[in-house]
Amino acid sequence: MRWLVGWSSAAATPDGRRGSPRTANGRTANGRAAYGSSGGPGPYGPGGPGAYGSAGSDPHTAHVPDGQDGGLRPIGAHVLWGGPDPLWAVGDWRPDEIRVVEAEPGNRLAVLGCCGAGDDELRLGLIAARGGAFRHLTAWPGSYTAVASVGRRITVAADLAGARPVFHAPWAGGTAYATAALPLADLIEAELDFGHLAVQLACPEAPEALGDGTPFRGVRRVPPGHALIVRDGGSREVAGYETSGSLVVGAPPVDPETAVAGVRDALVDAVRARLTAPRHAAEHDTDVRDPGPVPGMGPADRQRARGGPAPGVGADLSGGPASGTLALLAAGLPGTPGTVLGSGAAGAGERLLAVTFNDLTLAHRSDDPRDTAGADSHLAELERAHSIAENPRLRHVVVTGGQEALPYADLAGGPLTDEPGPSLVTAERHRGRLSAGSSDHFLGSGARQVVDAHPARLADLLLDRRRRHLVRPVAALARAEGQSSGQAAGRSLLVPVTIYRAARRLARTSYRDGVTEAAALLRDSAFTAAAFAPYPEGGESAVDASVAALTWCRPGPAARWLTGEALAEVSLRLEGAAQARPSVERPGERRARAALTRAAADHRVLEQAVEIRGQRLHAPFFDNQVVRAARELPEALRVRPEARGSILRAALAGAGVHELPPGWGAPTHATHHAALRAGVRLAAEHLLELFRAPLLAEAGLVEARVVRQAVQRVARGEQLPVEGIADLVSMELWLGRLLARRGTCWTGSAAPRHRAAAAGVHPDGRYERILPPTGG
């Protein structure tokens, strides 16, 4: 896991410390820049102000790492700069992923990740940030984290989606910040926030209840679209850098063609930023001991046998519009070869490695009609992938997986991620596919949440009095309902009325009333009494899913299996947030932002869970510029049937790609639900053993008996929310890995004595929960 961490100490720079004296302009007396280096001397010496263990010193004063005296420092850290406001990069960062520029003495900018800006552009952004315009730090192509140090003012910007979050915590009279929550939790020895864990299970897409919390008490998250500003170590501010539109005076409508052209340009720039970066190859790709051709083994087979990703750039090619768009854009950009010339199987030097996953278990599922539909959809995806792979600049590799690649496979292994997420149960499935990928691998994650319209946007159209734009999406839902339920053809005639009523009800419901209704639902005894009632929202009917989404806030799939105490706490959080922070956003816009944030957070968990040394996963749809361009798309264009496919088709046409396979843009989510159901059936015994005495039950969030009964019923084929099972299993796995680890993220004589969550989840280790104010 790669992260950066730093802090801003409230103590002034001391005089008379060991080492070169520092002048006001941030340089040493001999004129050299006062940047630290890994293992080098730090700005504080033994016995000086801020030293640990000396007589009369403050044991909680921030101490910059010193390789000589054993001061506090992250394990495996590389110092980017020192001083009273140090910054470290931790993990296997590539040299080109860490860039530090200085506009003038004392003003520095660190950019970590893939950024398409040149050094001159970075300096201009630093100059703009010096005047307070830190939005410029987020406007370059790519996915990165920018840290601007102007004097003693530190600005750290989070991204718009949430894939590059920023966390902070008060420490040593100042502020510590990082791009991961776990190192900060270790630093302040934080315990688990059980209320936040309950919210993640009960209402995972409710920013009202989640707030700026994390699974660790005392560690806060900077919301997407905001930046953390720390001044002189003491003053801490979280400010937004995106302009929000008014509900009274609306902005002039954007021309659809102009908006689609903006999405196209943003995607092209995002892909180009990755392709123009230096190529990387693993050590085994340049090892002279490579056996060479082996009878019965192709180049991809030999590469997988050696282990590690292939050199160069590659992409997923599932047959869906998102991955297909990225693969075609990456293969079609001139002058940017996808692979390293002459390395291994990449003899051509210009062919992009495209990886397709073929789930062999789908062909053997015939007991459930939903599984049959998933198999048909999967076959259609494979045909589209093969058609796209006929592009001469693509080198197609098909990775097959049987029962060993189903969700819930090999749950015993896996690394500890920064936070829990549903991707933990599918990590082994993705790892098998990505191991055949490239050192830089494109994923189509996030396209659904970035480009598509959330069903709640239908209420936004009613608020704008544009009822005629509801005709196309409602008619498409009616046709889908008629095809899926032929025995009840009359139901499709009621779809327009059902959808319109739900959208009108949401448009007429205020934010406070909508959230309060969701809170009351969680406290209703009928909600927990229906724990095993049929749950059609998992893919049986698109109409039911759309109606359920036409609300301000709704319970998640795992909420029905939580204890009454946990649900009551979540309901109190919802009510307190509704009273304290009333929203002026439109319901569709707010629900879409929440869905995007959850998808980005789960993608971040996936990156950490399937991490392969030497490989980088790129999801351009989560980039700031792509998200900004997609937000300019008119709502009337978004809500059209197959909007994502048509928008990406237009983007490809503008980039010169016109020939696409039949069925482009068809929905591809049915296979995911089918795989989850099959995985529960296959791993039922292991899941029952996992919940024999679960940590979630010790924390008071669930009853083990109820969860075991839910697993048994899903394994028998009953229509229950399989996504809820995934949420519970992933949370249980994360808690087990967190409590089983040893050591902390810090080293040195001043390192914390205890790691995060040292008290575990036992009742005697729980703290008095602090709920948001309920308001007057």
Coordinates of C-alpha atoms in Angstrom, one line a residue, residues 285-754:
D285 CA 11.0 -9.4 -17.5
T286 CA 14.7 -8.5 -17.9
D287 CA 16.1 -11.6 -16.2
V288 CA 18.6 -13.4 -18.5
R289 CA 17.5 -16.7 -16.9
D290 CA 14.2 -16.6 -18.7
P291 CA 13.8 -20.1 -20.2
G292 CA 12.4 -18.7 -23.4
P293 CA 10.0 -20.8 -25.5
V294 CA 8.4 -23.7 -23.7
P295 CA 6.5 -26.4 -25.6
G296 CA 2.8 -25.9 -25.0
M297 CA 3.2 -22.5 -23.3
G298 CA 2.5 -19.2 -25.0
P299 CA 4.0 -15.9 -24.1
A300 CA 1.2 -15.0 -21.7
D301 CA 1.5 -18.5 -20.0
R302 CA 5.3 -18.1 -19.5
Q303 CA 4.7 -14.6 -18.1
R304 CA 2.2 -15.9 -15.6
A305 CA 4.4 -18.8 -14.7
R306 CA 7.3 -16.4 -13.9
G307 CA 4.9 -14.2 -11.9
G308 CA 4.2 -10.5 -12.0
P309 CA 2.6 -8.3 -14.6
A310 CA 3.7 -7.9 -18.2
P311 CA 5.8 -4.9 -19.1
G312 CA 4.2 -1.8 -20.6
V313 CA 0.5 -0.7 -20.7
G314 CA -2.6 -2.9 -20.9
A315 CA -6.3 -2.7 -20.3
D316 CA -9.3 -4.7 -19.3
L317 CA -11.5 -5.8 -22.2
S318 CA -14.7 -7.2 -20.7
G319 CA -17.0 -6.4 -23.6
G320 CA -18.6 -3.5 -21.8
P321 CA -18.5 0.1 -23.1
A322 CA -16.3 1.5 -20.3
S323 CA -13.4 -0.9 -20.7
G324 CA -13.8 -1.0 -24.4
T325 CA -13.5 2.7 -24.7
L326 CA -10.3 2.9 -22.7
A327 CA -8.7 0.0 -24.6
L328 CA -9.5 1.6 -28.0
L329 CA -8.4 5.0 -26.9
A330 CA -5.1 3.7 -25.5
A331 CA -4.5 1.6 -28.6
G332 CA -5.4 4.3 -31.0
L333 CA -3.4 7.3 -29.7
P334 CA -0.5 7.8 -32.2
G335 CA 3.1 7.7 -31.1
T336 CA 2.4 6.1 -27.7
P337 CA 3.1 2.4 -27.8
G338 CA 1.4 0.3 -25.3
T339 CA 4.3 -2.1 -24.4
V340 CA 8.0 -1.9 -24.0
L341 CA 9.8 -2.5 -27.2
G342 CA 11.5 -5.9 -27.4
S343 CA 10.7 -7.1 -23.9
G344 CA 9.3 -10.6 -23.7
A345 CA 6.2 -11.1 -25.8
A346 CA 6.0 -7.5 -26.7
G347 CA 8.2 -7.7 -29.8
A348 CA 6.1 -5.4 -31.8
G349 CA 6.4 -2.6 -29.3
E350 CA 3.1 -1.0 -30.2
R351 CA 0.4 -3.5 -29.3
L352 CA -1.7 -2.9 -26.2
L353 CA -2.3 -6.0 -24.0
A354 CA -6.1 -6.5 -23.6
V355 CA -7.2 -8.9 -21.0
T356 CA -10.7 -10.6 -21.0
F357 CA -12.0 -12.7 -18.1
N358 CA -14.1 -15.8 -19.0
D359 CA -16.1 -17.2 -16.0
L360 CA -16.4 -20.9 -16.9
T361 CA -18.9 -21.5 -14.1
L362 CA -21.7 -19.4 -15.8
A363 CA -22.1 -22.1 -18.4
H364 CA -23.1 -24.7 -15.8
R365 CA -25.8 -22.8 -14.0
S366 CA -29.3 -23.7 -15.1
D367 CA -31.2 -24.1 -11.9
D368 CA -31.9 -20.4 -11.5
P369 CA -33.4 -18.4 -14.4
R370 CA -31.5 -15.3 -13.2
D371 CA -28.2 -17.3 -13.6
T372 CA -29.3 -18.3 -17.1
A373 CA -29.8 -14.6 -18.0
G374 CA -26.4 -13.8 -16.6
A375 CA -24.8 -16.5 -18.7
D376 CA -26.4 -15.2 -21.8
S377 CA -25.2 -11.7 -21.0
H378 CA -21.7 -13.0 -20.4
L379 CA -21.6 -14.8 -23.7
A380 CA -22.7 -11.6 -25.4
E381 CA -19.9 -9.7 -23.6
L382 CA -17.3 -12.2 -24.8
E383 CA -18.4 -11.9 -28.4
R384 CA -18.1 -8.1 -28.2
A385 CA -14.7 -8.4 -26.6
H386 CA -13.5 -10.6 -29.4
S387 CA -14.8 -8.2 -32.0
I388 CA -13.0 -5.3 -30.4
A389 CA -9.8 -7.4 -30.1
E390 CA -9.6 -7.7 -33.8
N391 CA -8.0 -4.2 -33.7
P392 CA -4.5 -4.8 -35.0
R393 CA -3.0 -2.7 -32.2
L394 CA -4.5 -5.0 -29.5
R395 CA -2.9 -8.2 -28.3
H396 CA -5.8 -10.2 -26.8
V397 CA -5.4 -12.5 -23.8
V398 CA -8.3 -14.5 -22.3
V399 CA -8.0 -15.5 -18.7
T400 CA -10.4 -18.3 -17.6
G401 CA -11.6 -19.0 -14.1
G402 CA -13.6 -21.8 -12.6
Q403 CA -14.9 -22.2 -9.1
E404 CA -11.6 -21.1 -7.6
A405 CA -12.3 -17.6 -9.1
L406 CA -15.8 -17.2 -7.6
P407 CA -16.4 -14.6 -4.9
Y408 CA -15.6 -15.7 -1.4
A409 CA -12.7 -17.8 -2.6
D410 CA -9.6 -17.9 -0.5
L411 CA -10.9 -15.6 2.2
A412 CA -8.1 -16.7 4.6
G413 CA -5.4 -14.8 2.7
G414 CA -5.2 -11.3 1.6
P415 CA -3.6 -8.1 2.9
L416 CA -5.0 -5.6 5.4
T417 CA -6.6 -2.7 3.5
D418 CA -7.0 0.8 4.9
E419 CA -10.8 0.4 5.2
P420 CA -13.4 -2.3 4.7
G421 CA -15.2 -2.7 1.4
P422 CA -17.2 -5.2 -0.6
S423 CA -14.3 -5.8 -2.9
L424 CA -12.6 -7.9 -0.3
V425 CA -14.8 -10.9 -1.1
T426 CA -14.0 -10.6 -4.9
A427 CA -10.3 -9.8 -4.5
E428 CA -9.1 -13.3 -5.5
R429 CA -11.3 -13.2 -8.6
H430 CA -9.8 -9.9 -9.7
R431 CA -6.3 -10.9 -8.8
G432 CA -6.3 -13.8 -11.1
R433 CA -7.3 -11.6 -14.0
L434 CA -4.9 -8.7 -13.2
S435 CA -1.9 -11.0 -12.7
A436 CA -2.1 -11.5 -16.5
G437 CA -2.3 -7.8 -17.1
S438 CA 0.4 -5.2 -17.6
S439 CA 2.5 -3.0 -15.3
D440 CA 0.1 -0.2 -16.0
H441 CA -3.4 -1.5 -16.4
F442 CA -6.6 0.4 -17.3
L443 CA -9.9 -0.4 -15.6
G444 CA -13.3 0.8 -16.6
S445 CA -14.4 1.2 -12.9
G446 CA -16.5 4.2 -12.2
A447 CA -18.0 4.7 -15.6
R448 CA -21.5 3.8 -14.4
Q449 CA -21.5 6.3 -11.6
V450 CA -19.7 9.1 -13.5
V451 CA -21.5 9.0 -16.9
D452 CA -24.9 7.3 -16.2
A453 CA -27.8 9.1 -14.5
H454 CA -28.9 8.0 -11.1
P455 CA -32.6 7.2 -11.0
A456 CA -33.2 10.1 -8.6
R457 CA -32.3 12.5 -11.4
L458 CA -35.8 12.0 -12.7
A459 CA -36.9 14.1 -9.7
D460 CA -34.5 16.8 -10.8
L461 CA -36.2 16.9 -14.2
L462 CA -39.5 17.4 -12.5
L463 CA -38.1 20.3 -10.4
D464 CA -37.0 21.9 -13.7
R465 CA -40.5 21.3 -15.2
R466 CA -39.1 19.2 -17.9
R467 CA -41.6 16.3 -17.8
R468 CA -41.2 15.4 -21.5
H469 CA -37.7 14.1 -20.8
L470 CA -39.2 11.4 -18.6
V471 CA -40.8 9.7 -21.6
R472 CA -37.8 7.9 -22.9
P473 CA -36.5 6.4 -19.6
V474 CA -40.0 5.4 -18.5
A475 CA -40.8 3.8 -21.8
A476 CA -37.5 1.8 -21.6
L477 CA -38.3 0.6 -18.1
A478 CA -41.8 -0.5 -19.3
R479 CA -40.3 -2.5 -22.2
A480 CA -37.8 -4.1 -19.9
E481 CA -40.5 -5.0 -17.4
G482 CA -42.7 -6.5 -20.2
Q483 CA -39.8 -8.7 -21.4
S484 CA -38.7 -9.9 -17.9
S485 CA -42.3 -10.7 -16.8
G486 CA -44.1 -12.0 -19.8
Q487 CA -46.7 -13.7 -17.6
A488 CA -47.7 -10.4 -16.1
A489 CA -47.8 -8.2 -19.2
G490 CA -50.3 -5.9 -17.5
R491 CA -47.7 -4.8 -15.0
S492 CA -45.7 -3.0 -17.7
L493 CA -48.7 -0.8 -18.3
L494 CA -48.4 0.5 -14.7
V495 CA -44.7 1.3 -15.0
P496 CA -45.1 4.9 -16.2
V497 CA -47.6 5.8 -13.4
T498 CA -45.4 4.1 -10.8
I499 CA -42.2 5.8 -11.8
Y500 CA -43.9 9.2 -12.2
R501 CA -45.5 9.0 -8.7
A502 CA -42.2 8.1 -7.1
A503 CA -40.3 10.9 -8.9
R504 CA -43.0 13.4 -8.0
R505 CA -43.0 12.3 -4.4
L506 CA -39.2 12.7 -4.2
A507 CA -39.3 16.2 -5.9
R508 CA -41.9 17.4 -3.4
T509 CA -40.1 15.9 -0.3
S510 CA -37.6 18.2 1.4
Y511 CA -34.2 16.9 2.4
R512 CA -35.0 17.0 6.1
D513 CA -38.2 15.1 5.8
G514 CA -36.7 12.5 3.5
V515 CA -33.8 11.7 5.8
T516 CA -36.1 11.7 8.8
E517 CA -38.4 9.2 7.1
A518 CA -35.3 6.9 6.5
A519 CA -34.4 7.2 10.2
A520 CA -37.9 6.3 11.3
L521 CA -37.8 3.3 9.0
L522 CA -34.7 1.9 10.7
R523 CA -36.4 2.2 14.1
D524 CA -39.6 0.5 12.8
S525 CA -40.0 -3.0 14.2
A526 CA -41.5 -4.1 10.9
F527 CA -38.2 -3.4 9.2
T528 CA -36.2 -6.0 11.3
A529 CA -39.2 -8.3 11.3
A530 CA -38.9 -8.6 7.5
A531 CA -35.2 -9.7 7.6
F532 CA -35.9 -12.7 5.4
A533 CA -38.6 -11.2 3.2
P534 CA -38.0 -11.4 -0.6
Y535 CA -35.7 -8.7 -1.8
P536 CA -36.3 -8.0 -5.5
E537 CA -33.9 -5.1 -5.8
G538 CA -30.9 -7.4 -6.6
G539 CA -31.7 -7.5 -10.3
E540 CA -35.0 -9.1 -10.7
S541 CA -36.8 -5.9 -11.8
A542 CA -35.3 -2.7 -13.0
V543 CA -38.5 -0.9 -12.1
D544 CA -38.3 -2.0 -8.4
A545 CA -34.7 -0.9 -8.3
S546 CA -35.6 2.5 -9.8
V547 CA -38.5 3.1 -7.4
A548 CA -36.3 2.1 -4.4
A549 CA -33.6 4.6 -5.5
L550 CA -36.1 7.5 -5.8
T551 CA -35.6 8.5 -2.2
W552 CA -33.3 11.0 -0.3
C553 CA -31.9 8.2 1.7
R554 CA -32.4 4.4 1.9
P555 CA -31.1 1.5 3.9
G556 CA -28.4 -0.7 2.4
P557 CA -28.8 -4.4 1.7
A558 CA -27.2 -5.5 5.0
A559 CA -29.3 -3.2 7.2
R560 CA -32.1 -5.8 7.7
W561 CA -29.6 -8.1 9.5
L562 CA -28.2 -5.6 12.0
T563 CA -29.2 -5.5 15.6
G564 CA -31.9 -3.0 16.9
E565 CA -29.2 -1.1 18.9
A566 CA -27.1 -0.6 15.8
L567 CA -30.0 0.5 13.7
A568 CA -31.2 2.9 16.4
E569 CA -27.8 4.5 16.5
V570 CA -27.7 5.0 12.8
S571 CA -31.2 6.5 12.8
L572 CA -30.1 9.0 15.5
R573 CA -27.1 9.9 13.3
L574 CA -29.4 10.5 10.4
E575 CA -31.8 12.7 12.4
G576 CA -29.0 14.7 13.9
A577 CA -27.4 15.3 10.5
A578 CA -30.8 16.3 8.9
Q579 CA -31.4 18.9 11.7
A580 CA -27.9 20.2 11.9
R581 CA -26.9 20.3 8.2
P582 CA -29.8 20.9 5.9
S583 CA -29.0 20.4 2.2
V584 CA -29.8 22.7 -0.6
E585 CA -28.8 20.3 -3.4
R586 CA -31.2 18.6 -5.7
P587 CA -32.0 15.0 -4.7
G588 CA -30.7 13.4 -7.9
E589 CA -27.4 15.4 -7.8
R590 CA -26.9 14.5 -4.1
R591 CA -27.7 10.8 -4.6
A592 CA -25.4 10.6 -7.6
R593 CA -22.5 12.1 -5.7
A594 CA -23.0 9.7 -2.9
A595 CA -23.0 6.7 -5.2
L596 CA -19.8 7.9 -6.9
T597 CA -18.1 8.3 -3.5
R598 CA -19.0 4.8 -2.5
A599 CA -17.8 3.4 -5.8
A600 CA -14.5 5.2 -5.6
A601 CA -14.0 4.1 -2.0
D602 CA -14.6 0.5 -3.0
H603 CA -12.2 0.8 -6.0
R604 CA -9.5 2.1 -3.5
V605 CA -10.1 -1.0 -1.4
L606 CA -9.8 -3.2 -4.5
E607 CA -6.5 -1.6 -5.4
Q608 CA -5.1 -2.4 -2.0
A609 CA -6.6 -5.9 -1.8
V610 CA -5.3 -7.1 -5.2
E611 CA -2.0 -5.2 -5.2
I612 CA 0.6 -6.9 -7.3
R613 CA 4.2 -5.7 -6.9
G614 CA 5.2 -3.6 -9.9
Q615 CA 1.6 -3.1 -11.2
R616 CA -0.4 0.1 -11.2
L617 CA -4.2 0.1 -11.8
H618 CA -5.6 3.1 -13.5
A619 CA -9.3 4.1 -13.5
P620 CA -9.5 7.3 -15.6
F621 CA -13.2 7.7 -15.0
F622 CA -12.4 8.7 -11.4
D623 CA -10.0 11.5 -12.5
N624 CA -11.0 15.0 -11.6
Q625 CA -11.1 16.3 -15.1
V626 CA -13.3 13.4 -16.3
V627 CA -15.7 13.9 -13.4
R628 CA -15.9 17.6 -14.1
A629 CA -16.6 17.0 -17.7
A630 CA -19.3 14.4 -17.0
R631 CA -21.0 16.8 -14.6
E632 CA -21.6 19.2 -17.5
L633 CA -23.7 16.5 -19.3
P634 CA -27.3 17.7 -19.5
E635 CA -29.6 15.6 -17.3
A636 CA -32.0 15.1 -20.2
L637 CA -29.1 13.4 -22.0
R638 CA -28.1 11.3 -19.0
V639 CA -31.5 9.7 -18.4
R640 CA -31.9 8.4 -21.9
P641 CA -31.8 4.6 -22.3
E642 CA -28.3 3.3 -22.8
A643 CA -26.9 6.8 -22.2
R644 CA -23.5 5.6 -21.2
G645 CA -23.0 3.6 -24.4
S646 CA -24.2 6.4 -26.6
I647 CA -22.0 9.0 -24.9
L648 CA -18.9 6.8 -25.0
R649 CA -19.7 6.0 -28.7
A650 CA -19.7 9.7 -29.5
A651 CA -16.5 10.2 -27.6
L652 CA -14.8 7.4 -29.6
A653 CA -16.2 8.8 -32.8
G654 CA -14.6 12.2 -32.0
A655 CA -11.3 10.3 -31.4
G656 CA -11.5 8.5 -34.8
V657 CA -13.0 5.2 -33.7
H658 CA -16.3 4.5 -35.6
E659 CA -16.6 0.7 -36.0
L660 CA -18.1 -0.8 -32.8
P661 CA -19.6 -4.3 -32.3
P662 CA -23.3 -4.9 -32.2
G663 CA -24.8 -4.6 -28.7
W664 CA -22.4 -1.8 -27.6
G665 CA -23.6 -0.2 -24.4
A666 CA -25.8 -3.1 -23.3
P667 CA -26.1 -3.5 -19.4
T668 CA -23.5 -5.9 -18.0
H669 CA -24.2 -6.0 -14.3
A670 CA -26.2 -9.3 -14.3
T671 CA -23.1 -11.5 -14.2
H672 CA -22.0 -9.8 -11.0
H673 CA -25.1 -10.8 -9.1
A674 CA -25.0 -14.3 -10.6
A675 CA -21.3 -14.8 -9.5
L676 CA -22.1 -13.5 -6.0
R677 CA -25.0 -16.1 -5.6
A678 CA -22.8 -18.9 -6.9
G679 CA -20.0 -17.9 -4.6
V680 CA -22.3 -18.0 -1.5
R681 CA -23.5 -21.5 -2.5
L682 CA -20.0 -22.8 -3.0
A683 CA -18.5 -21.2 0.2
A684 CA -21.5 -21.7 2.4
E685 CA -19.8 -23.9 4.9
H686 CA -16.8 -21.6 5.3
L687 CA -19.1 -18.6 5.7
L688 CA -21.1 -20.4 8.4
E689 CA -17.9 -21.1 10.2
L690 CA -16.7 -17.5 9.8
F691 CA -19.9 -16.4 11.5
R692 CA -19.8 -19.0 14.3
A693 CA -18.4 -16.4 16.7
P694 CA -18.0 -13.3 14.6
L695 CA -16.3 -10.1 15.7
L696 CA -19.3 -8.1 14.4
A697 CA -21.4 -9.9 17.1
E698 CA -18.9 -9.0 19.8
A699 CA -19.2 -5.4 18.6
G700 CA -23.0 -5.6 19.0
L701 CA -23.7 -4.9 15.3
V702 CA -25.2 -8.3 14.3
E703 CA -26.5 -11.5 15.8
A704 CA -24.5 -14.5 14.6
R705 CA -27.6 -16.6 14.4
V706 CA -29.3 -14.2 12.1
V707 CA -26.4 -13.9 9.7
R708 CA -25.9 -17.7 9.6
Q709 CA -29.6 -18.1 8.7
A710 CA -29.2 -15.5 5.9
V711 CA -26.2 -17.4 4.5
Q712 CA -28.1 -20.7 4.5
R713 CA -31.2 -19.2 2.8
V714 CA -29.1 -17.5 0.1
A715 CA -27.2 -20.8 -0.5
R716 CA -30.6 -22.5 -1.0
G717 CA -31.5 -20.0 -3.7
E718 CA -33.9 -17.8 -1.8
Q719 CA -34.2 -14.2 -3.1
L720 CA -32.3 -12.3 -0.5
P721 CA -29.8 -9.4 -1.0
V722 CA -26.5 -11.1 -1.8
E723 CA -24.8 -7.7 -1.7
G724 CA -25.7 -7.6 2.0
I725 CA -23.9 -10.8 2.6
A726 CA -20.9 -9.4 0.8
D727 CA -20.9 -6.3 3.0
L728 CA -21.1 -8.4 6.2
V729 CA -18.4 -10.8 5.2
S730 CA -16.0 -8.0 4.0
M731 CA -16.5 -6.1 7.3
E732 CA -15.8 -9.3 9.3
L733 CA -12.7 -10.1 7.3
W734 CA -11.4 -6.6 7.7
L735 CA -11.9 -6.6 11.5
G736 CA -10.1 -10.0 11.7
R737 CA -7.1 -8.8 9.7
L738 CA -6.9 -5.6 11.6
L739 CA -6.9 -7.2 15.1
A740 CA -4.5 -10.0 14.0
R741 CA -1.7 -7.7 12.8
R742 CA 1.3 -7.0 14.9
G743 CA 3.2 -3.7 15.1
T744 CA 2.3 -0.3 13.8
C745 CA 3.1 1.9 10.9
W746 CA 5.7 3.9 12.9
T747 CA 9.1 3.2 14.1
G748 CA 11.7 4.9 16.4
S749 CA 12.0 5.4 20.1
A750 CA 9.1 7.8 20.1
A751 CA 6.7 5.4 18.2
P752 CA 3.3 4.8 19.8
R753 CA 3.2 2.0 22.3
H754 CA 0.0 0.6 21.1

